[in-house]
Structure formats: C-alpha cells, structure tokens
Short mmCIF file of C-alpha atoms in Angstrom, two decimals:
data_model
loop_
_atom_site.label_atom_id
_atom_site.label_comp_id
_atom_site.label_asym_id
_atom_site.label_seq_id
_atom_site.Cartn_x
_atom_site.Cartn_y
_atom_site.Cartn_z
CA MET A 1 15.21 -2.68 36.79
CA ASP A 2 12.79 -3.19 39.68
CA LYS A 3 10.64 -5.46 37.48
CA TYR A 4 13.74 -7.35 36.36
CA ASP A 5 14.94 -7.88 39.92
CA LYS A 6 11.56 -9.44 40.79
CA VAL A 7 11.76 -12.07 38.03
CA ARG A 8 15.54 -12.50 37.86
CA LYS A 9 15.94 -15.56 40.08
CA GLU A 10 13.09 -17.46 38.44
CA TRP A 11 14.19 -16.47 34.94
CA CYS A 12 17.80 -17.51 35.62
CA SER A 13 16.87 -20.95 36.87
CA GLU A 14 14.07 -21.71 34.43
CA TYR A 15 15.38 -20.18 31.21
CA ARG A 16 18.81 -18.61 31.16
CA GLY A 17 20.70 -21.49 32.78
CA PRO A 18 19.26 -24.22 30.55
CA ALA A 19 19.42 -22.05 27.40
CA LYS A 20 23.02 -21.05 28.00
CA LYS A 21 23.97 -24.66 28.72
CA LEU A 22 22.25 -25.83 25.52
CA ARG A 23 23.77 -23.07 23.35
CA ARG A 24 27.35 -23.34 24.64
CA VAL A 25 29.43 -25.85 22.68
CA ALA A 26 32.93 -27.02 23.59
CA LEU A 27 35.14 -26.90 20.52
CA GLY A 28 38.16 -28.91 21.61
CA PRO A 29 39.78 -28.54 25.02
CA SER A 30 40.47 -24.79 24.93
CA ALA A 31 37.61 -23.15 23.03
CA SER A 32 33.86 -22.87 23.15
CA VAL A 33 31.18 -21.14 21.15
CA LEU A 34 28.10 -19.65 22.79
CA PHE A 35 25.38 -19.19 20.18
CA THR A 36 23.49 -16.10 21.27
CA SER A 37 19.78 -15.35 21.08
CA TYR A 38 17.51 -12.41 21.79
CA ASP A 39 16.70 -13.77 25.25
CA LEU A 40 20.32 -14.40 26.22
CA ILE A 41 21.36 -10.91 25.14
CA TRP A 42 18.34 -9.39 26.90
CA PHE A 43 19.49 -11.10 30.07
CA GLN A 44 23.14 -10.02 29.56
CA ILE A 45 22.15 -6.37 29.15
CA HIS A 46 20.00 -6.47 32.26
CA GLU A 47 22.77 -8.15 34.24
CA MET A 48 25.24 -5.46 33.17
CA LEU A 49 22.80 -2.73 34.20
CA ARG A 50 22.20 -4.48 37.52
CA ILE A 51 25.88 -5.07 38.32
CA GLU A 52 27.27 -1.73 37.15
CA LYS A 53 24.34 0.33 38.51
CA GLY A 54 24.76 2.94 35.76
CA GLY A 55 21.07 3.78 35.66
CA GLU A 56 19.15 4.84 32.60
CA GLU A 57 22.20 6.65 31.19
CA GLN A 58 23.95 3.29 30.80
CA ILE A 59 21.20 1.70 28.68
CA PRO A 60 22.26 3.15 25.27
CA ASP A 61 25.86 1.96 25.80
CA GLU A 62 24.77 -1.58 26.70
CA LEU A 63 22.37 -1.76 23.75
CA GLU A 64 25.12 -0.59 21.42
CA ALA A 65 27.61 -3.09 22.85
CA TYR A 66 25.35 -6.14 22.48
CA LYS A 67 22.85 -5.39 19.69
CA ASP A 68 24.89 -7.12 16.99
CA LEU A 69 24.80 -10.41 18.93
CA ILE A 70 21.05 -10.73 18.42
CA PRO A 71 20.26 -12.86 15.34
CA LYS A 72 18.07 -10.92 12.92
CA GLY A 73 16.82 -13.73 10.71
CA GLY A 74 18.91 -15.55 8.13
CA GLU A 75 21.87 -15.56 10.48
CA LEU A 76 23.30 -17.06 13.63
CA CYS A 77 25.42 -15.11 16.09
CA GLY A 78 27.80 -16.22 18.78
CA CYS A 79 30.86 -15.70 20.90
CA LEU A 80 34.03 -17.69 20.30
CA MET A 81 35.88 -17.93 23.61
CA TYR A 82 39.31 -19.29 24.38
CA GLU A 83 39.55 -20.52 27.96
CA ILE A 84 42.97 -21.43 29.33
CA ASP A 85 43.64 -20.89 33.02
CA ASN A 86 47.44 -20.80 32.92
CA GLU A 87 48.52 -17.31 31.84
CA THR A 88 51.73 -18.43 30.12
CA ALA A 89 49.98 -21.22 28.21
CA ARG A 90 47.10 -18.87 27.31
CA ARG A 91 49.45 -16.22 25.92
CA LYS A 92 51.32 -18.80 23.80
CA PHE A 93 48.04 -20.29 22.56
CA LEU A 94 46.59 -16.89 21.62
CA GLU A 95 49.78 -15.98 19.76
CA ALA A 96 49.32 -19.11 17.61
CA MET A 97 45.61 -18.44 17.05
CA VAL A 98 45.83 -15.08 15.24
CA GLY A 99 43.17 -15.06 12.51
CA SER A 100 41.20 -17.91 14.04
CA GLU A 101 38.04 -15.82 14.17
CA ASN A 102 37.84 -16.44 10.42
CA ASN A 103 38.09 -20.21 10.83
CA VAL A 104 34.91 -21.17 12.69
CA VAL A 105 32.67 -23.06 10.28
CA LEU A 106 29.20 -24.59 10.39
CA ALA A 107 28.97 -27.58 8.04
CA PHE A 108 25.63 -29.16 7.13
CA ALA A 109 23.77 -30.60 4.14
CA GLY A 110 26.80 -30.17 1.88
CA HIS A 111 27.26 -26.51 2.86
CA GLU A 112 30.03 -24.83 4.80
CA VAL A 113 29.35 -21.43 6.33
CA ALA A 114 32.31 -19.60 7.84
CA GLY A 115 31.62 -17.26 10.72
CA GLN A 116 32.58 -13.66 10.11
CA PRO A 117 33.72 -11.25 12.80
CA ILE A 118 30.81 -9.02 13.73
CA HIS A 119 33.00 -5.99 14.27
CA ASP A 120 35.40 -6.64 11.40
CA ASP A 121 36.53 -3.03 11.51
CA ILE A 122 38.17 -3.72 14.88
CA ASP A 123 41.50 -5.53 14.85
CA ARG A 124 41.35 -8.09 17.64
CA THR A 125 45.10 -8.72 17.51
CA HIS A 126 46.90 -7.28 20.54
CA PRO A 127 49.99 -5.16 19.96
CA ASP A 128 52.11 -8.05 21.28
CA GLY A 129 50.88 -10.29 18.43
CA ARG A 130 48.22 -12.44 20.09
CA THR A 131 44.55 -12.69 19.25
CA SER A 132 41.78 -11.79 21.65
CA ALA A 133 40.34 -14.48 23.92
CA VAL A 134 36.79 -13.50 22.82
CA HIS A 135 35.45 -12.93 19.30
CA PHE A 136 31.89 -12.05 18.26
CA LEU A 137 30.85 -13.94 15.12
CA ARG A 138 27.98 -14.06 12.62
CA TRP A 139 27.13 -16.92 10.27
CA MET A 140 25.07 -15.61 7.32
CA LEU A 141 22.82 -18.26 5.79
CA THR A 142 21.17 -18.36 2.40
CA PRO A 143 17.45 -19.16 2.39
CA LYS A 144 18.27 -22.72 1.26
CA GLN A 145 20.79 -23.16 4.10
CA ALA A 146 18.26 -21.83 6.59
CA GLU A 147 15.71 -24.36 5.34
CA HIS A 148 18.19 -27.21 5.83
CA LEU A 149 18.79 -26.01 9.38
CA LYS A 150 15.06 -25.74 10.06
CA GLY A 151 14.66 -29.24 8.63
CA GLY A 152 16.89 -30.64 11.35
CA ALA A 153 20.09 -31.19 9.36
CA GLU A 154 23.05 -32.68 11.18
CA VAL A 155 25.43 -29.80 11.87
CA LEU A 156 29.16 -29.85 12.54
CA LEU A 157 30.92 -26.93 14.21
CA LYS A 158 34.51 -26.86 12.99
CA MET A 159 37.63 -24.89 13.79
CA THR A 160 39.75 -24.98 10.65
CA HIS A 161 42.72 -22.98 11.97
CA PRO A 162 45.95 -24.97 11.35
CA HIS A 163 47.03 -24.72 15.02
CA TYR A 164 43.71 -25.93 16.44
CA PRO A 165 41.79 -28.29 14.12
CA HIS A 166 38.71 -29.47 16.01
CA MET A 167 35.12 -30.31 15.23
CA VAL A 168 32.01 -31.34 17.10
CA GLN A 169 28.52 -32.37 16.06
CA LEU A 170 25.81 -30.09 17.44
CA ALA A 171 23.12 -31.75 19.51
CA PRO A 172 19.72 -32.02 17.74
CA GLU A 173 18.17 -29.90 20.52
CA LEU A 174 20.67 -27.13 19.79
CA VAL A 175 20.04 -27.31 16.05
CA LYS A 176 16.30 -26.95 16.75
CA SER A 177 16.97 -23.94 18.98
CA LEU A 178 19.24 -22.34 16.36
CA ALA A 179 16.64 -22.95 13.65
CA ALA A 180 14.32 -20.63 15.55
CA ASP A 181 16.87 -17.82 15.07
CA VAL A 182 16.97 -18.05 11.29
#
C-alpha cells in the first residue's frame, strides 16, 4: 500500500479519472453503465484497502468481491447503476425495474448481446419486492462479435425493460477501449 499511496494522486488524475469518465455511459435519466477493466478494478481494490485499512488480511476478500468484474477475453463486464436521489421515487422506480438486469443489451453489426448477471446465483430482489440499485453484468461475445467490436462497429447500449426503454450510441473512443478487453 505504501507504493500505491505514492502513485495514487498521479494515477487518479492521469488514468482513473479519464478512463472512468470514458467508460461510464448514461442510459436514460436514471441509469448508467460503467464498463469495467483490469485497471479500474485494480484501482477499486486498492481504494477499498486504503479506505478500510484492513491490511493484508483484507486482500483475499477484496479480490473475491471484484475478480468477476475483470474482463477475461471474449467478454465485457460492467456495473448497471440506478441513480435517483429522492428516496420515495427511487423505491418506486426499483419496484418497477425487477428483472431489468436481464434487459441490458449491446447491439452492433446485426447482433444483440444481452448482459447476464455475473452472480446469477444471488437474487438481487429485496424482500420488499424491489430490485437492487447496482447489478454486475457480463456480455459474452462470440469470436465473430468480438471481431466486429475490434473493427470499430457502431454500438448501441439498450435497456429493453418495459418500464424503462432507453438506448444510447457508444462513443467511438469507448468502443475502441472496450475492444481492448475482448
């Protein structure tokens, strides 16, 4: 952690800030997707260790918590986040969005790839009937789909849930960054 603390400020301003800004995509007024990468997860783990001061004993827990958000080739990973400040409005919105983690789609070159929950063995529906505000997703690509992405295909990010139909075209710079993950 001493080495990390020495490079943290420079790394945050020169890499993490710009990368996180590039890889975070607004999907309508109440949702965003942050496409994760090795570097962003490396930073997140180090930040958790720094903030929580759990020492070396904490490392295995942080690695376990975040390891599945690192793309391993042939896939993209990300966090779907619902962001609504008003608690009453947020609760109502999340009640309507149950199952939405299965409705985040990348569309490009005639293909549609639905994101799949990374921890699909965990029910993210609260006992009161609302979905979680954060979902970890993985988009598995075939070799042909990966080639289209690497070739600079125009990519749409779509939410196909009936209560929140939105889509946005990904910036070419983001598509190039994502292509490095597959």
